[in-house]
C-alpha cells in the first residue's frame, strides 16, 4: 500500500468515526435542549427554537421552567431515594462480598467447597425466575413497600462473591497473610489492613457497578415499593411519563436530572468503571 | 496442640465472616428458588393464596398464543441485536485498536457513553425521540427529506410520519438497544484484541497476508473465546428484555402484542393479574432456555480448547 493510499484510508476511517460519534451524541444534545424548551417550540424546530436572538435563534425562549415544574412535583424526593438506595447497596454489597470472597479463597474449614459450588451454581439462576417467589416471600415477611424489602435481597449478590474470590486468589499471596499473623495481627486486622488494600481495584470497580446497577434498577423497586415517596428515579420517571405523556419538556428535564449525577460519577472514576465491566471476562 | 486454639478461632472467624452472606443468600435466593418450583404447580390470586393445579400452568402456557408471540418477539429482538450489534461493535473495536489512531480515547468514551444512562432512562429518551410528531427521529428524517423518499419508494403515505412505537416496535427496540449497547460490547472486543499476539501479526505480514488474511487467520482465532462469551452475555440479556418495551409501550404489549417479550408476559401475569404461580411457570421456561444456551456455549468453548 502506498503512503498516499494509506493517508486516504486514514481520512475515510476518521470520517466514519466522526459520523458515528455525532450519531451517538445527537440524542444528548436534543435531550438537553428539549429540557429547556417550552411546549410550543417542540414543533417549530428539532433543536434550538428560531427567534430574533444571535444566529436567528430565540435564546429568550429557553428557560429552566421545566426543571422548576419538576421540583414543584417533588422530584427531589426520588433523587434522594436513588442516592440512598444506590449508596447503601454499593457499600453493603461490597463489604459482604469481599468478606465472603476472602474466606472462601483463603480459609480452610469444612463446607467450604460446598458453599463455593453453590455460589458458582447460583450465577446461572436468572433473576427473573425469583421475581414471583421473591415477591411472595416479601409479602410473608411483611417487607413489601419498605426499604428493607428492596435492599436486603440485593446486598448479597453471588456474582460479587465470585469476583472477590477471584481477586483475592490473584492478588493476595498466602505468605503475606502468614507474615501478618506471625506479627500478631488478629484475623480481623488481616482482613481490613492486609487484604482489603490489596484488592482495592476490585473494591472501586465493584462499588461503582453496584451503585450504577441499583441506580438503573427498575423492576425491583417497581415490584417492591408502592408508595410514591419511597420510589427511586427509575420508577418515578416511568410514572411521570404515564401521567404527563406529552409534556416533553418535563420528561426530558426529569431524564437530565436522573442521568447527570451518574454521568458525573463516571467521568470522575472512568478507569475503574471500564476495568470493572471487563472483570467478569476471561483474560488473555 | 497449641495450634488447636488458633485453628478453632479461625474457623469461628470464617463462619462469622460468611454469616451475613449465607443468611441473605439462603433467605433471598435459595428459599425463593425452591418455592418457585412449588409455585409453578399452583395458581394464585395475589400472594398467600395458593391453589394446587399440578402441571396445568405449563399446559395453559404452551396452548396460549400470546406466550408464543412473546417467545417469537423476544427471539427476533435477541437475534436482531446479535446480528446488528455485535458486528458493528467488533468493527468499531478493530478501528479503535490501532494505537496510532488520534483521539481513540475520546471515540471510545463517546461510543461507550449511552451505557451510562442506564436502560430505564434510555427507554424514556427513546420513547420521546421516536415519538410520532415531536420526536427527534421523525423531525430529523423529515428535515433530511428521507420521509419523502420513503413515501416515493414504497408508495405508502404512512412513511410521511412513521409511527415507530405502534407500527415498527421491534425495529425501534433493536435501534435503541444498538445505540445503548454497541459501545459496551466494543469494550469487550477491545480487551480481546489486546491479547492478539503482535509477533503472529508480523509473521503473517512477512508471509504476505493482506488485511483480510490477518483478520481471518490471526485475529479471529484469538478473539473467539471472548466473542463467544459476548454472544452468550448478549443473548442472556436480550432474552430477559423488559424495561425498554415496558416503558416504550406503557406497560402493555403494544398493538396486537407486537412488542410483548417473555419477561413482560411474566410480569403481566404475575403482577398485573396476580397469578404468581403462572408467572413462576413462565420463569422456569425462561430459565431452561437460558441454561440451555449457557450449556451450548460451554460445549463450544470446550470444543475450541480441544482443537487448539
XYZ file of C-alpha atoms in Angstrom:
592
model
C 0.000 0.000 0.000
C 1.403 3.396 -0.966
C 1.744 6.222 1.532
C -0.909 8.230 -0.316
C -3.361 5.346 -0.255
C -2.725 4.930 3.468
C -3.454 8.596 4.082
C -6.750 8.381 2.218
C -7.716 5.291 4.218
C -6.938 7.142 7.418
C -9.210 10.028 6.418
C -12.036 7.680 5.458
C -11.709 5.944 8.818
C -11.826 9.260 10.665
C -14.810 10.420 8.626
C -16.750 7.265 9.535
C -15.801 7.517 13.203
C -16.760 11.193 13.400
C -20.100 10.440 11.757
C -20.819 7.635 14.245
C -19.715 9.843 17.137
C -22.199 12.502 16.003
C -24.989 9.925 15.765
C -24.137 8.834 19.312
C -24.019 12.364 20.703
C -27.015 13.991 18.971
C -29.615 12.419 21.311
C -27.869 14.054 24.306
C -27.873 17.461 22.634
C -31.523 17.037 21.722
C -32.356 15.917 25.264
C -30.670 18.875 26.955
C -32.098 21.468 24.568
C -35.565 19.878 24.819
C -35.454 20.184 28.607
C -35.001 23.955 28.216
C -37.714 24.495 25.609
C -41.349 25.490 26.013
C -44.050 23.097 24.828
C -44.857 25.062 21.624
C -41.258 25.117 20.440
C -41.141 21.352 20.075
C -42.983 21.621 16.806
C -41.127 24.659 15.421
C -37.579 23.198 15.416
C -35.696 19.974 16.096
C -33.106 21.692 18.228
C -32.985 25.374 19.184
C -36.172 27.362 18.555
C -35.986 30.109 15.886
C -36.264 33.747 17.019
C -34.597 37.159 16.850
C -31.554 36.405 19.040
C -27.988 35.823 17.803
C -27.746 33.343 14.850
C -31.510 33.669 14.342
C -32.236 31.661 17.456
C -34.815 32.526 20.092
C -32.495 32.252 23.079
C -35.080 34.013 25.219
C -37.445 31.085 24.643
C -35.123 28.800 26.604
C -35.623 28.618 30.361
C -35.370 26.412 33.425
C -39.160 26.356 33.791
C -39.359 22.617 33.153
C -36.921 21.963 35.985
C -38.915 24.237 38.283
C -42.118 22.382 37.405
C -40.338 19.081 38.039
C -39.208 20.030 41.533
C -42.630 21.538 42.271
C -43.896 17.989 41.779
C -41.457 16.800 44.458
C -38.989 15.033 42.155
C -36.115 15.761 44.562
C -37.541 13.127 46.942
C -36.980 10.462 44.284
C -33.483 11.795 43.611
C -32.620 11.464 47.316
C -34.135 7.958 47.377
C -31.995 6.897 44.432
C -28.831 8.203 46.086
C -29.718 6.444 49.340
C -30.627 3.068 47.775
C -27.619 3.055 45.447
C -25.075 4.106 48.068
C -26.399 1.640 50.668
C -26.422 -1.242 48.202
C -22.923 -0.441 46.942
C -21.481 -0.200 50.460
C -23.063 -3.311 51.969
C -22.739 -5.488 48.871
C -19.024 -4.647 48.692
C -18.389 -5.414 52.378
C -20.396 -8.650 52.361
C -18.983 -9.926 49.067
C -15.390 -9.019 49.978
C -15.635 -10.799 53.351
C -17.220 -13.898 51.815
C -14.873 -13.957 48.839
C -11.818 -13.688 51.102
C -12.902 -16.500 53.421
C -13.791 -18.793 50.514
C -10.433 -18.092 48.880
C -8.086 -18.321 51.856
C -9.631 -20.127 54.818
C -9.768 -23.887 55.386
C -12.908 -25.242 57.029
C -15.494 -27.964 56.469
C -18.169 -26.987 53.998
C -16.019 -24.525 52.073
C -16.120 -26.423 48.791
C -19.852 -26.970 49.057
C -20.507 -23.248 49.644
C -18.222 -22.265 46.767
C -20.019 -24.690 44.477
C -23.455 -23.388 45.472
C -22.347 -19.767 44.949
C -20.998 -20.583 41.484
C -24.176 -22.521 40.728
C -26.305 -19.535 41.755
C -24.683 -17.493 38.980
C -26.765 -19.328 36.381
C -30.087 -18.654 38.137
C -31.778 -15.918 36.103
C -33.046 -13.171 38.416
C -36.409 -13.169 36.623
C -37.101 -16.665 37.992
C -37.006 -15.264 41.537
C -39.411 -12.371 40.900
C -42.672 -14.166 41.747
C -41.473 -16.277 44.723
C -39.393 -13.313 45.967
C -42.485 -11.127 45.959
C -44.439 -13.761 47.890
C -41.589 -14.033 50.406
C -41.514 -10.264 50.990
C -45.282 -10.395 51.497
C -44.893 -13.189 54.075
C -42.109 -11.282 55.861
C -44.233 -8.120 55.803
C -41.448 -6.295 53.955
C -43.385 -5.079 50.907
C -43.236 -1.312 50.405
C -40.225 -0.938 52.744
C -36.572 -0.061 52.055
C -35.556 -3.309 53.785
C -37.641 -5.303 51.346
C -35.930 -3.582 48.448
C -32.359 -3.681 49.777
C -31.965 -6.984 51.671
C -32.367 -9.211 48.567
C -29.856 -7.089 46.651
C -26.904 -6.679 49.050
C -25.528 -10.224 48.828
C -25.053 -10.937 45.103
C -23.354 -14.271 44.344
C -21.679 -12.578 41.381
C -19.818 -10.237 43.767
C -18.602 -13.149 45.911
C -17.280 -14.786 42.768
C -15.447 -11.589 41.701
C -13.853 -11.006 45.115
C -12.842 -14.643 45.464
C -11.033 -14.354 42.121
C -9.445 -11.023 43.112
C -8.160 -12.416 46.432
C -6.746 -15.549 44.772
C -4.994 -13.381 42.174
C -3.564 -10.612 44.299
C -3.221 -11.787 47.934
C -0.219 -14.123 48.499
C -0.511 -16.669 51.334
C 2.935 -15.718 52.664
C 1.762 -12.182 53.340
C -1.191 -13.427 55.402
C 1.111 -15.767 57.385
C 3.614 -12.966 57.988
C 0.848 -10.700 59.270
C -0.386 -13.421 61.626
C 3.149 -14.064 62.932
C 3.431 -10.321 63.564
C 0.419 -10.719 65.836
C -2.392 -9.464 63.608
C -5.824 -10.766 64.521
C -7.915 -12.279 61.717
C -9.937 -9.059 61.641
C -6.906 -6.874 61.061
C -5.602 -9.340 58.479
C -8.829 -8.744 56.531
C -9.117 -4.993 56.989
C -5.433 -3.971 56.956
C -3.820 -6.538 54.642
C -6.472 -7.977 52.322
C -8.767 -5.049 51.552
C -5.976 -2.681 50.401
C -4.642 -5.423 48.099
C -7.989 -5.829 46.333
C -8.653 -2.095 46.142
C -9.081 -2.008 42.337
C -11.851 -4.588 42.650
C -13.467 -2.656 45.511
C -13.596 0.501 43.397
C -14.909 -1.268 40.320
C -17.457 -3.320 42.232
C -18.798 -0.380 44.246
C -19.263 1.554 41.044
C -21.046 -1.210 39.126
C -23.300 -1.981 42.106
C -24.101 1.712 42.548
C -24.983 2.089 38.880
C -26.838 -1.220 38.856
C -29.079 -0.015 41.669
C -29.469 3.464 40.182
C -30.742 1.904 36.962
C -32.678 -0.915 38.632
C -36.309 -0.668 37.641
C -38.024 -4.000 38.158
C -37.153 -4.491 41.865
C -38.440 -1.126 43.149
C -41.346 -1.346 40.705
C -42.455 -4.595 42.313
C -41.498 -3.945 45.953
C -42.372 -0.274 46.514
C -45.872 1.130 46.166
C -45.702 4.497 47.940
C -44.635 7.280 45.577
C -42.439 8.922 48.252
C -40.296 5.798 48.545
C -39.649 5.297 44.859
C -36.297 5.894 43.155
C -35.907 7.924 39.965
C -36.233 4.931 37.648
C -39.790 4.134 38.771
C -40.781 7.758 39.359
C -39.805 8.790 35.828
C -41.799 5.944 34.269
C -44.851 7.029 36.254
C -44.260 10.646 35.303
C -44.456 9.512 31.686
C -47.738 7.768 32.393
C -49.275 10.978 33.755
C -47.631 13.708 31.654
C -47.279 11.765 28.427
C -46.977 14.736 26.073
C -45.152 17.123 28.403
C -41.849 16.645 26.592
C -40.141 19.462 28.495
C -40.955 17.953 31.876
C -39.956 14.427 30.840
C -36.673 15.488 29.251
C -35.833 17.582 32.326
C -36.541 14.561 34.532
C -34.238 12.445 32.363
C -31.436 15.015 32.614
C -31.788 15.171 36.420
C -31.739 11.355 36.625
C -28.718 10.857 34.441
C -26.466 13.769 35.372
C -25.257 12.525 38.804
C -24.270 9.171 37.339
C -22.513 10.717 34.344
C -20.517 12.953 36.680
C -19.574 9.993 38.862
C -18.445 8.060 35.817
C -16.271 10.804 34.356
C -14.639 11.045 37.761
C -13.968 7.302 38.097
C -13.768 6.291 34.432
C -10.826 3.897 34.569
C -12.155 1.777 37.401
C -15.513 1.522 35.740
C -14.197 0.107 32.497
C -11.928 -2.360 34.273
C -14.918 -3.387 36.399
C -17.021 -4.101 33.352
C -14.458 -6.406 31.846
C -13.530 -8.029 35.166
C -16.036 -10.803 34.548
C -14.428 -11.581 31.217
C -11.720 -14.091 30.633
C -8.274 -12.574 30.441
C -5.662 -13.489 27.861
C -1.649 -28.999 70.477
C -1.103 -25.292 70.873
C -2.327 -24.537 67.356
C -5.700 -26.129 68.178
C -6.938 -22.916 69.806
C -5.781 -20.777 66.870
C -7.411 -23.115 64.338
C -10.767 -23.216 66.057
C -10.692 -19.442 66.497
C -10.006 -19.127 62.783
C -12.921 -21.426 61.962
C -15.223 -19.310 64.127
C -13.940 -16.209 62.325
C -14.636 -17.850 58.946
C -18.250 -18.506 59.830
C -18.745 -15.038 61.310
C -17.459 -13.531 58.055
C -19.680 -15.840 55.998
C -22.800 -15.374 58.111
C -24.282 -12.210 56.543
C -23.885 -13.585 53.046
C -25.128 -17.059 53.903
C -28.223 -15.821 55.731
C -29.230 -13.411 52.954
C -28.365 -15.934 50.255
C -30.379 -18.728 51.860
C -33.372 -16.476 52.554
C -33.483 -14.461 49.331
C -32.032 -16.833 46.719
C -32.180 -20.486 47.800
C -35.600 -20.352 49.514
C -37.359 -18.454 46.661
C -35.697 -20.787 44.154
C -37.208 -23.808 45.918
C -40.544 -22.001 46.280
C -40.582 -21.174 42.573
C -40.768 -24.900 41.843
C -43.795 -25.311 44.156
C -45.394 -22.084 42.931
C -45.201 -23.275 39.336
C -47.660 -26.043 40.277
C -50.115 -23.586 41.867
C -52.500 -20.871 40.850
C -52.615 -17.711 42.988
C -54.712 -14.571 43.227
C -52.066 -12.368 44.784
C -49.528 -13.570 47.389
C -50.517 -16.143 50.003
C -53.428 -17.667 48.074
C -52.208 -20.905 46.531
C -54.431 -23.463 44.836
C -52.696 -26.610 43.621
C -53.148 -27.144 39.885
C -50.361 -29.599 39.061
C -48.959 -29.258 35.541
C -51.890 -27.134 34.375
C -49.824 -23.919 34.302
C -47.466 -25.442 31.759
C -50.357 -26.814 29.708
C -52.028 -23.393 29.672
C -48.717 -21.811 28.796
C -47.985 -23.865 25.697
C -51.526 -23.502 24.429
C -51.540 -19.705 24.863
C -50.849 -17.977 21.516
C -49.771 -14.845 23.437
C -46.933 -16.831 25.012
C -45.686 -17.956 21.596
C -45.945 -14.400 20.378
C -43.793 -13.283 23.322
C -41.255 -16.035 22.568
C -41.175 -15.043 18.915
C -40.750 -11.321 19.668
C -38.038 -11.968 22.224
C -36.036 -14.143 19.840
C -36.441 -11.669 16.977
C -35.080 -8.986 19.276
C -32.234 -11.201 20.548
C -31.130 -12.330 17.087
C -31.655 -8.854 15.679
C -29.413 -7.306 18.289
C -26.899 -10.098 17.868
C -26.537 -9.731 14.105
C -26.717 -5.943 14.021
C -24.932 -5.000 17.223
C -22.018 -7.371 17.545
C -20.535 -6.982 14.035
C -20.644 -3.192 14.403
C -19.121 -3.440 17.886
C -16.339 -5.630 16.524
C -15.620 -3.300 13.588
C -15.508 -0.319 15.948
C -13.091 -2.164 18.217
C -10.870 -3.004 15.222
C -10.910 0.637 14.122
C -10.075 1.908 17.602
C -7.468 -0.738 18.308
C -4.635 0.988 16.451
C -2.511 2.883 18.985
C -1.598 5.365 16.239
C -5.199 6.485 15.761
C -5.649 10.033 17.038
C -8.459 10.603 19.509
C -9.116 6.925 20.201
C -9.709 7.620 23.898
C -12.356 10.210 23.061
C -14.040 7.953 20.490
C -14.082 5.106 22.983
C -15.660 7.314 25.637
C -18.293 8.652 23.218
C -19.334 5.239 21.905
C -19.479 3.859 25.415
C -21.377 6.808 26.919
C -25.010 5.674 26.290
C -24.322 2.778 28.640
C -24.029 5.317 31.461
C -27.589 6.490 31.052
C -28.947 3.133 32.079
C -31.708 1.181 30.371
C -34.693 2.887 32.041
C -33.564 6.411 31.252
C -32.561 5.422 27.721
C -36.059 3.969 27.365
C -37.606 7.310 28.345
C -35.282 9.138 25.945
C -36.082 6.585 23.245
C -39.815 6.929 23.807
C -39.515 10.707 23.373
C -37.086 10.549 20.438
C -39.225 8.059 18.492
C -42.449 9.909 19.289
C -44.565 10.351 16.174
C -44.908 14.121 15.926
C -42.370 15.988 18.057
C -39.731 13.244 18.279
C -36.121 13.702 17.203
C -36.169 10.814 14.723
C -39.201 11.857 12.670
C -38.202 15.511 12.681
C -34.688 14.619 11.533
C -35.956 12.245 8.821
C -38.315 14.940 7.663
C -35.610 17.616 7.598
C -33.301 15.326 5.615
C -36.074 14.536 3.101
C -35.844 10.824 3.871
C -39.561 10.615 4.633
C -40.456 11.871 1.159
C -38.007 9.425 -0.350
C -39.549 6.517 1.597
C -43.041 7.526 0.512
C -41.828 7.699 -3.095
C -40.106 4.290 -2.902
C -42.847 2.412 -1.042
C -45.802 4.338 -2.395
C -47.155 4.353 1.156
C -48.118 7.674 2.735
C -47.652 6.266 6.237
C -43.903 6.864 5.869
C -44.552 10.603 5.916
C -44.834 10.361 9.681
C -43.992 6.759 10.674
C -45.499 5.658 13.969
C -42.413 3.904 15.328
C -43.773 2.927 18.719
C -47.018 1.474 17.399
C -46.185 0.131 13.943
C -42.456 -0.664 13.972
C -41.898 -1.732 17.590
C -39.279 -4.421 17.029
C -37.177 -2.247 14.715
C -37.370 0.589 17.249
C -36.301 -1.710 20.097
C -33.349 -3.003 18.085
C -32.271 0.505 17.053
C -32.426 1.881 20.597
C -30.509 -1.067 22.011
C -27.951 -0.686 19.223
C -27.292 2.870 20.406
C -27.190 1.708 24.009
C -25.070 -1.453 23.845
C -22.743 -1.159 20.860
C -20.059 0.687 22.848
C -20.407 -1.699 25.765
C -19.690 -4.711 23.549
C -16.926 -2.762 21.815
C -15.106 -2.534 25.175
C -15.060 -6.345 25.454
C -13.775 -6.719 21.900
C -11.116 -4.058 22.512
C -9.936 -6.011 25.572
C -9.865 -9.183 23.469
C -7.853 -7.500 20.714
C -5.172 -6.650 23.288
C -4.460 -10.364 23.534
C -3.713 -10.767 19.827
C -0.084 -11.799 19.502
C 1.827 -8.964 17.758
C 4.582 -11.298 16.556
C 1.987 -13.527 14.882
C 0.638 -10.481 13.057
C 4.139 -9.553 11.914
C 4.826 -13.110 10.815
C 1.595 -13.128 8.831
C 2.611 -9.857 7.187
C 6.001 -11.268 6.222
C 4.236 -14.298 4.740
C 2.343 -11.845 2.540
C -1.043 -11.923 4.298
C -3.333 -8.993 3.466
C -5.650 -7.334 5.983
C -8.319 -9.988 5.348
C -5.822 -12.821 5.770
C -4.589 -11.377 9.057
C -8.162 -10.955 10.242
C -9.116 -14.484 9.371
C -6.062 -16.425 10.442
C -4.700 -14.398 13.359
C -7.303 -12.027 14.811
C -10.480 -14.141 14.624
C -8.968 -17.214 16.325
C -7.602 -15.208 19.255
C -10.795 -13.167 19.746
C -13.028 -16.239 19.552
C -13.201 -17.068 23.293
C -14.230 -13.507 24.198
C -16.573 -13.378 21.208
C -18.457 -16.494 22.334
C -18.634 -15.002 25.839
C -20.015 -11.708 24.495
C -22.545 -13.550 22.325
C -23.748 -15.539 25.333
C -23.926 -12.427 27.529
C -25.813 -10.556 24.845
C -28.262 -13.436 24.292
C -28.898 -13.866 28.033
C -29.518 -10.136 28.416
C -31.705 -9.914 25.289
C -33.905 -12.847 26.244
C -34.677 -11.125 29.552
C -35.561 -7.817 27.909
C -38.185 -5.988 29.947
C -37.692 -2.300 30.758
C -37.288 -0.997 27.218
C -40.570 -2.342 25.742
C -42.373 -1.928 29.091
C -41.657 1.807 29.107
C -41.941 2.410 25.351
C -45.315 0.673 25.207
C -46.517 1.958 28.588
C -46.752 -1.423 30.302
C -48.826 -3.033 27.543
C -47.599 -5.384 24.839
C -48.375 -2.776 22.202
C -50.974 -3.155 19.444
C -51.623 -6.854 18.814
C -48.850 -7.578 21.387
C -46.283 -6.615 18.757
C -43.720 -5.698 21.393
C -44.528 -8.206 24.142
C -41.441 -10.024 25.495
C -41.214 -13.120 27.706
C -40.444 -11.165 30.892
C -43.238 -8.677 30.126
C -45.601 -11.635 29.767
C -44.325 -12.939 33.114
C -44.785 -9.518 34.727
C -48.314 -9.061 33.376
C -49.440 -12.456 34.645
C -47.677 -12.316 37.995
C -48.041 -8.679 38.987
C -50.897 -7.187 36.952
C -53.140 -10.267 37.200
C -51.686 -11.633 40.461
C -51.027 -15.205 39.327
C -47.578 -15.775 40.833
C -47.874 -19.486 40.074
C -48.301 -18.971 36.348
C -45.507 -16.367 36.459
C -43.202 -18.950 38.081
C -44.020 -21.448 35.341
C -43.002 -18.818 32.758
C -39.884 -18.126 34.835
C -38.901 -21.801 34.664
C -39.382 -21.997 30.913
C -37.180 -18.921 30.503
C -34.589 -20.308 32.930
C -34.406 -23.579 30.982
C -33.899 -21.687 27.712
C -31.096 -19.615 29.275
C -29.392 -22.601 30.883
C -29.624 -24.477 27.601
C -27.860 -21.597 25.859
C -25.153 -21.489 28.525
C -24.563 -25.234 28.133
C -24.210 -24.841 24.363
C -21.639 -22.106 24.967
C -19.660 -24.269 27.410
C -19.685 -27.118 24.856
C -18.464 -24.802 22.099
C -15.688 -23.379 24.280
C -14.576 -26.901 25.248
C -14.525 -27.933 21.600
C -12.345 -24.906 20.822
C -9.934 -25.766 23.621
C -9.614 -29.327 22.368
C -8.939 -28.112 18.834
C -6.393 -25.504 19.936
